[in-house]
Amino acid sequence: MSEISVWFGDLEFEEGKGEFEVVLLEKKEISVLKDRWLSLLNNQKNAGSIQKLSIFPNLVSIAIDAGFVNSSNEYYSLLRDVSIAVSRFQISSSLTDDKKIIQAVETLDDLNETVNHLSERLFEWYGFYYPELAFDEKFVSRVSETPEIAFESKMGAVPDSKDIVLLQSFAKDISNLNSQKSAIEAYIYEKMSSVAPNISEIAGVVLGARLISLSGGLKNLASMPAGSIQVMGAEKAMMKHLRSTAPSPKHGIIFSHPVLNTAPMRLRGKIARTFASSLSLAARTDFYAGKLNPDIEKKLTQKIGQIHKNDAQKQKKTASVKREDI
Amino acid sequence: MSEISVWFGDLEFEEGKGEFEVVLLEKKEISVLKDRWLSLLNNQKNAGSIQKLSIFPNLVSIAIDAGFVNSSNEYYSLLRDVSIAVSRFQISSSLTDDKKIIQAVETLDDLNETVNHLSERLFEWYGFYYPELAFDEKFVSRVSETPEIAFESKMGAVPDSKDIVLLQSFAKDISNLNSQKSAIEAYIYEKMSSVAPNISEIAGVVLGARLISLSGGLKNLASMPAGSIQVMGAEKAMMKHLRSTAPSPKHGIIFSHPVLNTAPMRLRGKIARTFASSLSLAARTDFYAGKLNPDIEKKLTQKIGQIHKNDAQKQKKTASVKREDI
């Protein structure tokens, strides 16, 4: 007696006999059949026992004989529905939250570029009517909210109402894109705190999301050596270093973090190494444990404090040596 | 007796005497003073008579003595206001409608690029949840109007409500940009029919606006030889032709017109030449006369009809020759 499992039940058979005993599933529901299918996929040992059979059983007639379906039409239609349900489940489970983060970060970058570009265009056009206006952060919202400001200009051309209506609605569109940016940032924030609490704690949400995006996913980031994380985003400088005598890059996109960009030049290499190794630990913790471990951040702060302390002592020593020189 | 004109009136003086008779303007209003200033600017002959004077008159004290102003403070404050009014008038008059068209066309191009880019991004993201959805013209509006369609998918991941809210508002922003495109097109349409009725008649509004934009203004377009209009937008191919043995380009952006892009290859060079010379005539008529001259379009249609007719006869002849060959 051997047994093989198929999507609608188990077949028991005796070698050489060519006859089957069928044990059907209890319920003929798509969700039940889908789960069975998935468990069969995870449990590939059946494939072996099927290959041992001399003749492959005719599953359609077995299903009809056992009363599982009434016709081959019903068999194939049910098979189709179940296999679609299986695909959809697989697609859903492959769409992990880090994939969503990647998509959101890329969209955020697109929107940043778009908003900057269109704001410049609006500024140029609006400048016909109000050349005194400064191009700052609030420029777009000022135009979209108070179109009359063009009429207050002392230097610009006198606008007609149509010009102003057009420019105002253009400014409103740009404002909407700005709000969309905030909505996407909030989305990233939420996903990051559930998927990558440790990375978020160390790097901040946006930089953390960018690191996940650049590496292609949390799993990839978790398996990267700290040195790669350190120079991620500086691939061009890295290639130049490998090709020529240019110095190796000290940091990639992690430079956007204040811990690096506010540090004195001479300490940046050291801090970047320390920071990247904490990031690497944070990524592994996020991927394998999935919970916030506050120790990582605590230790990082300690180490960076130590780097600054050592540096201060060294600077003092150098200064006193210089004084003795005089 | 000579006379010199200044911004607040006329000064009559006798050579050698050093005394002035002052005739003030009737009204001390900024708009009146501005107009006088502009007429003085257009009428530079006064500059000559001032240079003839041995001592330049002290205009401030003359204005006070004549009762035009009460103090030097009032004199300079009025002078400042009038000169600002003059500048603003000059800026307004330099902002001709063709400059507005250029700005609008460039913005339209920006928006086209933006809308395409963001739509692709939305399509990629939305595809997580609805991979079956086709990327066509109505894709964005379908997503922005009926977000539930993602739940109808049989293949995509199952979205949660937050995903859908975000994607829907993103789609709405893109739809708004699309409406903005239409508004700008309407603006271009209106300006073109008043500024360039002949170009619009021959080339259509958008192509016409692009020609004005590429040439830098209606005046430039009107002064261009027809051959330059013919290849405008094909500068790269033109440079290649001048540099090497590549053939000269037959047409630039004018190719987007149906008269060219629906014509058989063998006629395109001829038609492009004819079309461009009508465009050049239309540009000159728009710039110098400013009124629609329906004859230009009529003659163009005639000439192009003739080109097609001649070609048909030639083709017939060739065909009959071929038949005789057999």
XYZ file of C-alpha atoms in Angstrom:
652
model
C 0.000 0.000 0.000
C 1.274 3.451 -0.939
C -0.492 6.791 -0.848
C -0.275 9.822 -3.052
C -1.883 13.158 -2.332
C -3.631 15.201 -5.016
C -5.414 18.518 -4.752
C -8.832 17.040 -3.970
C -7.838 14.172 -1.669
C -5.580 11.195 -1.036
C -5.293 8.155 -3.295
C -4.382 4.824 -1.755
C -3.214 2.129 -4.116
C -1.503 -1.222 -4.159
C 1.520 -1.631 -6.444
C 0.691 -3.579 -9.605
C -3.044 -3.618 -9.076
C -3.999 -0.391 -10.859
C -6.902 0.241 -8.521
C -7.325 3.273 -6.254
C -9.041 3.953 -3.001
C -9.990 7.609 -2.758
C -10.251 9.686 0.419
C -11.834 13.036 -0.497
C -11.345 16.315 1.373
C -14.154 17.068 3.761
C -15.149 20.357 2.164
C -15.341 21.325 -1.494
C -14.560 25.006 -0.857
C -12.073 27.084 -2.774
C -10.330 28.388 0.356
C -9.932 24.834 1.715
C -8.689 23.509 -1.622
C -6.284 26.446 -1.934
C -4.782 25.713 1.493
C -4.360 22.067 0.590
C -2.690 22.998 -2.678
C -0.265 25.291 -0.866
C 0.572 22.593 1.685
C 1.230 20.155 -1.170
C 3.559 22.718 -2.760
C 5.481 23.068 0.494
C 5.616 19.314 0.872
C 7.132 18.235 -2.395
C 7.795 14.599 -1.383
C 4.634 13.469 -3.207
C 6.301 14.206 -6.486
C 8.612 11.276 -5.823
C 5.888 8.760 -5.152
C 3.960 9.849 -8.267
C 7.029 9.256 -10.391
C 7.250 5.709 -9.018
C 3.847 4.846 -10.498
C 3.968 3.019 -13.797
C 0.792 4.642 -15.093
C -0.217 8.119 -13.986
C -3.754 7.911 -12.627
C -6.450 9.711 -14.600
C -7.390 12.278 -11.972
C -10.471 13.531 -13.804
C -12.206 10.183 -13.929
C -11.110 9.374 -10.377
C -12.643 12.642 -9.160
C -15.873 11.909 -11.043
C -16.044 8.271 -9.868
C -15.500 9.334 -6.280
C -18.328 11.855 -6.526
C -16.077 14.908 -6.048
C -17.364 16.546 -9.243
C -20.150 15.696 -11.646
C -18.372 16.271 -14.937
C -14.978 16.961 -16.442
C -16.221 20.500 -17.114
C -16.823 21.042 -13.429
C -13.435 19.486 -12.638
C -11.518 21.869 -14.878
C -13.497 24.929 -13.855
C -12.873 24.177 -10.171
C -9.215 23.470 -10.890
C -8.915 26.842 -12.592
C -10.537 28.739 -9.719
C -8.354 27.018 -7.152
C -5.164 27.624 -9.081
C -6.043 31.336 -9.439
C -6.671 31.530 -5.691
C -3.289 29.895 -5.137
C -1.533 32.397 -7.421
C -3.186 35.332 -5.754
C -2.160 34.079 -2.335
C 1.428 33.640 -3.528
C 1.514 37.126 -5.057
C 0.078 38.626 -1.870
C 2.626 36.911 0.294
C 5.495 37.921 -1.968
C 4.369 41.551 -1.626
C 6.043 42.047 1.721
C 5.987 45.379 3.502
C 9.569 46.139 2.524
C 8.560 45.907 -1.160
C 5.834 48.437 -0.446
C 8.401 50.662 1.253
C 10.656 50.482 -1.793
C 7.815 51.494 -4.099
C 6.841 54.347 -1.789
C 10.411 55.648 -1.521
C 10.859 55.620 -5.287
C 7.565 57.452 -5.729
C 8.640 59.970 -3.114
C 11.826 60.630 -5.082
C 9.811 61.080 -8.275
C 7.505 63.523 -6.536
C 10.398 65.489 -5.066
C 11.908 65.930 -8.490
C 8.546 66.817 -10.029
C 7.666 69.360 -7.363
C 11.046 71.061 -7.649
C 10.901 71.193 -11.409
C 7.330 72.477 -11.627
C 7.936 75.017 -8.836
C 10.839 76.470 -10.778
C 8.662 76.676 -13.850
C 5.895 78.426 -11.890
C 8.452 80.816 -10.428
C 9.757 81.718 -13.860
C 6.272 82.277 -15.239
C 5.005 84.126 -12.168
C 8.107 86.295 -12.312
C 6.663 88.072 -15.362
C 4.127 89.601 -13.003
C 5.982 89.702 -9.727
C 9.751 89.753 -10.220
C 10.303 90.908 -6.620
C 8.955 87.625 -5.225
C 11.565 85.421 -3.553
C 11.875 81.731 -4.444
C 11.639 80.059 -1.075
C 9.802 77.158 0.527
C 6.557 79.051 0.882
C 6.516 80.469 -2.621
C 4.128 77.897 -4.107
C 1.619 78.035 -1.270
C 1.689 81.829 -1.287
C 0.791 81.898 -4.965
C -1.884 79.221 -4.677
C -3.538 80.868 -1.671
C -3.293 84.569 -2.479
C -3.239 85.112 -6.215
C -3.779 88.845 -5.748
C -0.165 89.263 -4.718
C 0.748 89.611 -8.377
C -1.289 92.796 -8.519
C 0.679 94.197 -5.601
C 3.892 94.048 -7.556
C 5.534 97.368 -8.313
C 7.867 96.073 -10.984
C 6.086 93.243 -12.811
C 3.857 93.296 -15.846
C 0.199 93.928 -15.084
C -1.516 90.510 -15.205
C -4.958 89.976 -16.612
C -7.389 87.803 -14.695
C -6.923 84.799 -17.016
C -3.174 84.727 -16.441
C -3.772 84.751 -12.712
C -6.435 82.033 -12.728
C -4.143 79.758 -14.728
C -1.100 80.360 -12.552
C -3.111 79.914 -9.398
C -4.530 76.553 -10.435
C -1.043 75.478 -11.511
C 0.255 76.448 -8.069
C -2.584 74.503 -6.449
C -1.615 71.373 -8.360
C 1.930 71.703 -7.105
C 0.599 72.184 -3.554
C -1.436 69.002 -3.939
C 1.665 67.104 -4.995
C 3.340 68.442 -1.877
C 0.512 67.082 0.279
C 0.830 63.780 -1.549
C 4.504 63.723 -0.580
C 3.494 64.109 3.080
C 0.933 61.314 2.741
C 3.558 58.988 1.261
C 6.020 59.927 3.991
C 3.392 59.040 6.603
C 2.836 55.705 4.819
C 6.570 54.991 4.839
C 6.742 55.996 8.498
C 4.031 53.552 9.463
C 5.444 50.649 7.448
C 8.969 51.292 8.673
C 8.014 51.240 12.341
C 6.415 47.827 11.926
C 8.939 46.294 9.484
C 12.202 47.906 10.482
C 11.941 49.404 13.983
C 15.663 49.084 14.648
C 16.781 50.612 11.352
C 14.287 53.434 11.907
C 15.649 54.002 15.391
C 19.251 54.209 14.194
C 18.987 55.873 10.797
C 15.634 57.598 10.932
C 12.667 56.577 8.815
C 13.502 58.142 5.468
C 17.192 57.240 5.363
C 16.295 53.741 6.594
C 13.713 53.350 3.845
C 16.253 54.512 1.266
C 18.757 51.922 2.483
C 16.134 49.178 2.155
C 15.205 50.496 -1.284
C 18.794 50.683 -2.549
C 19.668 47.211 -1.283
C 16.526 45.753 -2.848
C 14.793 44.668 0.346
C 15.236 44.060 4.064
C 16.570 40.543 3.500
C 19.317 41.857 1.212
C 20.210 44.627 3.619
C 20.373 42.145 6.509
C 22.829 39.962 4.603
C 25.134 42.810 3.596
C 28.479 43.384 5.292
C 28.691 46.651 7.222
C 31.297 47.950 4.783
C 28.830 47.746 1.900
C 26.180 49.581 3.875
C 28.754 52.239 4.665
C 29.404 53.108 1.015
C 25.958 52.282 -0.404
C 24.989 55.057 -2.796
C 28.631 55.984 -3.466
C 29.104 53.335 -6.147
C 30.600 55.844 -8.572
C 33.283 56.964 -6.129
C 33.916 53.300 -5.239
C 34.479 52.342 -8.866
C 36.822 55.289 -9.309
C 38.746 54.127 -6.229
C 39.055 50.582 -7.595
C 40.072 51.863 -11.030
C 42.588 54.485 -10.043
C 44.417 55.954 -7.104
C 41.396 57.912 -5.849
C 40.745 57.460 -2.117
C 38.015 54.992 -1.139
C 34.720 56.698 -0.293
C 34.097 57.136 3.430
C 30.313 57.099 3.167
C 27.400 56.847 0.757
C 23.847 57.953 1.453
C 24.331 57.474 5.202
C 26.076 60.853 5.026
C 22.646 62.506 5.122
C 22.437 61.557 8.805
C 23.367 64.370 11.233
C 25.698 62.047 13.144
C 27.928 62.254 10.062
C 27.213 65.533 8.335
C 27.673 67.581 11.515
C 30.872 65.779 12.549
C 34.315 67.267 11.832
C 35.904 65.967 8.628
C 38.685 64.104 10.440
C 36.178 61.934 12.357
C 33.807 61.061 9.517
C 35.576 57.866 8.424
C 35.570 56.479 11.953
C 31.992 57.485 12.656
C 30.802 56.107 9.300
C 32.332 52.711 10.117
C 30.725 52.637 13.559
C 27.386 53.876 12.254
C 27.319 51.329 9.409
C 28.117 48.424 11.684
C 25.219 49.391 13.982
C 23.002 49.666 10.927
C 24.005 46.218 9.816
C 23.182 44.835 13.267
C 19.859 46.706 13.225
C 18.966 45.255 9.805
C 19.729 41.715 10.971
C 17.688 42.249 14.144
C 14.765 43.608 12.121
C 14.871 40.734 9.674
C 15.359 37.838 12.094
C 13.775 39.077 15.344
C 11.454 41.801 14.092
C 11.420 43.646 17.408
C 13.013 46.837 18.639
C 16.200 46.287 20.619
C 17.043 49.614 22.292
C 20.551 48.399 23.146
C 21.742 48.879 19.560
C 21.028 52.598 19.643
C 22.414 52.961 23.163
C 25.711 51.339 22.249
C 26.016 53.376 19.068
C 25.549 56.623 21.004
C 28.173 55.463 23.481
C 30.709 54.599 20.796
C 30.227 57.842 18.920
C 30.520 59.739 22.189
C 33.818 57.948 22.782
C 35.119 58.897 19.315
C 34.389 62.547 20.009
C 35.940 62.307 23.483
C 39.156 60.721 22.222
C 39.340 63.343 19.533
C 38.912 66.186 22.029
C 41.805 64.839 24.130
C 43.994 64.457 21.075
C 43.198 68.002 19.945
C 44.078 69.303 23.413
C 47.384 67.477 23.363
C 48.238 68.816 19.922
C 47.321 72.310 21.054
C 49.558 72.100 24.111
C 52.417 70.740 21.999
C 51.994 73.718 19.709
C 52.051 76.089 22.662
C 55.319 74.513 23.855
C 56.771 75.039 20.407
C 56.375 78.799 20.788
C 15.568 131.382 -26.945
C 15.879 127.640 -26.617
C 13.715 125.153 -24.818
C 14.481 121.943 -23.008
C 11.918 119.467 -21.764
C 12.227 117.794 -18.363
C 9.891 115.332 -16.690
C 7.766 117.965 -14.946
C 7.595 120.605 -17.662
C 9.422 122.709 -20.238
C 12.214 125.142 -19.456
C 12.732 128.143 -21.704
C 16.007 129.941 -21.442
C 18.147 132.446 -23.206
C 21.751 131.533 -23.895
C 24.205 133.235 -21.525
C 21.589 134.588 -19.174
C 21.280 131.636 -16.800
C 17.597 132.293 -16.120
C 14.756 129.949 -16.852
C 11.134 130.377 -17.641
C 9.212 127.298 -16.488
C 6.049 125.885 -18.051
C 4.706 123.164 -15.737
C 2.559 120.242 -16.796
C -1.102 120.807 -16.195
C -1.566 117.847 -13.859
C 0.716 116.497 -11.125
C -0.485 112.908 -11.527
C 1.744 109.861 -11.722
C 0.068 108.482 -14.851
C 0.444 111.847 -16.646
C 4.063 112.224 -15.540
C 4.768 108.633 -16.572
C 3.396 109.271 -20.077
C 5.476 112.417 -20.392
C 8.579 110.520 -19.256
C 7.939 107.819 -21.864
C 7.426 110.394 -24.619
C 10.709 112.056 -23.602
C 12.423 108.661 -23.809
C 11.062 108.137 -27.310
C 12.075 111.626 -28.290
C 15.715 111.715 -27.422
C 16.489 114.995 -29.212
C 16.345 116.864 -25.890
C 19.530 115.187 -24.832
C 21.326 117.220 -27.457
C 20.009 120.576 -26.312
C 20.858 119.806 -22.677
C 24.416 119.035 -23.632
C 24.646 122.453 -25.281
C 24.019 124.178 -21.946
C 27.117 125.410 -20.188
C 25.658 124.809 -16.721
C 23.157 122.030 -16.144
C 20.104 123.567 -14.470
C 19.384 122.541 -10.885
C 16.054 120.839 -11.502
C 15.155 120.436 -7.828
C 15.308 124.116 -7.035
C 13.594 124.987 -10.324
C 10.710 122.599 -9.448
C 10.416 124.114 -5.977
C 10.632 127.723 -7.219
C 7.959 127.045 -9.841
C 5.640 125.608 -7.177
C 5.639 122.079 -8.645
C 6.714 120.570 -5.319
C 7.138 121.987 -1.834
C 10.429 120.407 -0.851
C 13.345 118.433 -2.218
C 11.960 115.447 -0.289
C 8.702 115.647 -2.205
C 10.642 116.082 -5.456
C 12.681 112.890 -4.981
C 9.759 110.853 -3.683
C 7.654 111.842 -6.703
C 10.594 111.179 -9.031
C 10.947 107.686 -7.550
C 7.238 106.855 -7.962
C 7.202 108.063 -11.554
C 10.329 106.133 -12.476
C 8.863 102.936 -10.977
C 5.668 103.478 -12.974
C 7.800 103.912 -16.091
C 9.710 100.667 -15.430
C 6.550 98.711 -14.830
C 5.055 100.012 -18.051
C 8.185 99.026 -19.953
C 8.199 95.539 -18.432
C 4.496 95.085 -19.217
C 4.985 96.114 -22.816
C 7.972 93.821 -23.227
C 5.794 90.900 -22.033
C 4.122 90.410 -25.389
C 1.626 87.653 -25.950
C 4.151 85.537 -27.839
C 6.355 85.498 -24.721
C 3.360 84.224 -22.767
C 2.809 81.554 -25.420
C 6.423 80.420 -25.119
C 6.129 80.098 -21.345
C 2.857 78.201 -21.684
C 4.248 75.778 -24.293
C 7.299 75.030 -22.159
C 5.081 74.420 -19.141
C 2.887 72.158 -21.235
C 5.947 70.097 -22.189
C 6.975 69.868 -18.537
C 3.510 68.708 -17.574
C 3.405 66.127 -20.350
C 6.637 64.628 -19.146
C 5.529 64.746 -15.515
C 2.157 63.142 -16.195
C 3.733 60.330 -18.214
C 6.373 59.643 -15.619
C 4.021 59.688 -12.627
C 1.425 57.585 -14.478
C 4.022 54.895 -15.102
C 4.962 54.982 -11.446
C 1.301 54.659 -10.410
C 0.868 51.799 -12.861
C 3.831 49.943 -11.419
C 2.636 50.410 -7.851
C -1.006 49.667 -8.622
C 0.131 46.555 -10.459
C 0.925 44.922 -7.103
C -2.812 44.786 -6.535
C -4.204 44.580 -10.039
C -1.661 43.150 -12.481
C -4.381 42.494 -15.062
C -5.067 46.203 -15.519
C -4.012 47.599 -18.905
C -1.889 50.736 -19.165
C -3.917 52.922 -21.473
C -5.149 56.487 -21.653
C -7.948 55.944 -19.164
C -5.885 54.067 -16.611
C -5.267 57.027 -14.292
C -8.853 58.259 -14.284
C -10.151 54.720 -13.711
C -7.966 54.369 -10.611
C -8.797 57.824 -9.278
C -12.528 57.381 -9.759
C -13.090 53.743 -8.808
C -10.509 52.586 -6.308
C -12.469 49.431 -5.582
C -11.293 47.934 -8.868
C -8.186 46.711 -7.081
C -10.372 44.440 -4.971
C -11.880 42.953 -8.107
C -8.515 41.656 -9.223
C -8.176 37.897 -9.422
C -4.398 37.872 -9.591
C -3.100 40.772 -7.536
C -2.182 41.006 -3.883
C -5.078 41.835 -1.589
C -4.777 45.545 -0.790
C -5.547 47.027 2.587
C -7.602 50.195 2.755
C -4.561 52.402 3.451
C -2.806 51.266 0.300
C -5.888 52.069 -1.701
C -6.458 55.509 -0.168
C -2.876 56.467 -0.915
C -2.924 55.195 -4.491
C -6.258 56.838 -5.153
C -5.129 60.265 -3.972
C -1.952 59.851 -6.034
C -4.085 59.070 -9.079
C -6.229 62.136 -8.371
C -3.171 64.363 -8.338
C -2.165 63.020 -11.737
C -5.705 63.618 -13.005
C -5.481 67.208 -11.770
C -2.253 67.699 -13.671
C -4.048 66.384 -16.741
C -6.787 68.988 -16.289
C -4.102 71.627 -15.867
C -2.683 70.545 -19.222
C -6.086 71.152 -20.810
C -6.329 74.575 -19.158
C -2.918 75.549 -20.505
C -3.837 74.275 -23.951
C -6.962 76.452 -23.861
C -4.791 79.419 -22.823
C -2.398 78.775 -25.712
C -5.339 78.405 -28.074
C -6.766 81.783 -27.087
C -3.449 83.623 -27.267
C -2.535 82.003 -30.574
C -5.760 83.005 -32.281
C -5.178 86.641 -31.378
C -1.392 86.785 -31.869
C -0.804 84.342 -34.692
C -4.065 83.656 -36.553
C -2.296 82.771 -39.798
C 0.235 80.417 -38.236
C -2.603 78.773 -36.304
C -4.595 78.378 -39.521
C -1.699 76.746 -41.367
C 0.064 74.715 -38.672
C -2.592 74.305 -36.008
C -2.370 75.906 -32.594
C 0.024 73.595 -30.770
C 2.542 73.130 -33.582
C 2.339 76.874 -34.257
C 3.023 77.657 -30.605
C 5.973 75.265 -30.628
C 7.441 77.006 -33.686
C 7.136 80.388 -31.960
C 8.659 78.903 -28.813
C 11.603 77.263 -30.614
C 12.398 80.376 -32.630
C 12.249 82.542 -29.499
C 9.300 84.705 -30.493
C 7.026 85.748 -33.333
C 9.463 88.431 -34.495
C 12.262 85.870 -34.826
C 10.011 83.420 -36.631
C 8.871 86.149 -39.038
C 12.449 86.984 -39.938
C 13.518 83.382 -40.535
C 13.996 82.005 -44.049
C 11.537 79.253 -44.964
C 14.376 76.719 -45.094
C 15.152 77.258 -41.421
C 11.515 76.832 -40.450
C 11.477 73.621 -42.482
C 14.230 71.965 -40.414
C 13.580 73.669 -37.073
C 13.792 71.003 -34.377
C 16.063 68.791 -36.501
C 19.251 70.586 -35.484
C 20.998 67.343 -34.629
C 20.348 65.808 -38.051
C 21.360 69.111 -39.652
C 24.702 69.167 -37.828
C 25.313 65.561 -38.838
C 24.587 66.499 -42.442
C 27.035 69.412 -42.332
C 29.686 67.262 -40.632
C 29.481 64.142 -42.735
C 27.829 62.680 -45.786
C 24.465 62.160 -44.067
C 21.518 63.477 -46.103
C 20.111 66.868 -45.100
C 16.983 66.590 -42.961
C 13.738 67.076 -44.873
C 11.752 68.350 -41.901
C 11.947 69.155 -38.199
C 8.994 69.476 -35.851
C 6.689 70.416 -38.739
C 6.606 66.661 -39.412
C 3.980 66.348 -36.664
C 1.488 67.949 -39.066
C -0.759 65.466 -40.911
C 0.010 67.125 -44.259
C 3.485 65.627 -43.860
C 3.167 62.541 -41.701
C 0.378 61.048 -43.803
C 2.093 61.785 -47.127
C 4.078 59.091 -48.990
C 7.809 59.178 -48.294
C 8.727 60.261 -51.817
C 6.657 63.467 -51.544
C 7.676 64.573 -48.073
C 10.642 66.723 -49.132
C 8.548 68.643 -51.656
C 5.592 69.055 -49.299
C 7.865 70.143 -46.434
C 9.354 72.888 -48.617
C 5.922 74.121 -49.687
C 4.521 73.910 -46.171
C 7.478 75.769 -44.657
C 7.292 78.587 -47.173
C 3.590 79.091 -46.400
C 4.452 79.067 -42.696
C 7.081 81.719 -43.249
C 4.555 83.871 -45.116
C 2.011 83.281 -42.342
C 4.526 84.335 -39.680
C 5.362 87.529 -41.540
C 1.658 88.296 -42.018
C 0.981 87.701 -38.324
C 3.858 89.892 -37.243
C 3.382 92.815 -39.651
C -0.345 92.773 -40.405
C -1.756 90.858 -37.447
C -4.858 89.757 -39.309
C -5.979 86.472 -40.797
C -5.387 86.216 -44.524
C -7.312 83.157 -45.746
C -5.479 83.240 -49.106
C -2.325 81.741 -47.541
C -4.113 78.586 -46.501
C -6.047 78.390 -49.783
C -2.869 78.597 -51.888
C -1.093 76.043 -49.707
C -3.936 73.569 -50.137
C -3.836 74.161 -53.872
C -0.086 73.619 -54.129
C -0.153 70.439 -52.049
C -3.064 69.162 -54.111
C -0.949 69.803 -57.223
C 1.999 67.873 -55.763
C -0.233 64.866 -55.128
C -1.813 65.173 -58.598
C 1.556 65.323 -60.394
C 2.698 62.350 -58.387
C -0.390 60.314 -59.264
C 0.222 60.936 -62.980
C 3.874 60.001 -62.646
C 2.971 56.805 -60.817
C 0.452 55.927 -63.525
C 3.064 56.474 -66.237
C 5.606 54.324 -64.399
C 2.987 51.620 -63.971
C 2.096 51.621 -67.670
C 5.787 51.536 -68.605
C 6.141 48.514 -66.368
C 3.154 46.882 -68.021
C 4.733 47.448 -71.443
C 7.902 45.840 -70.161
C 6.036 42.613 -69.581
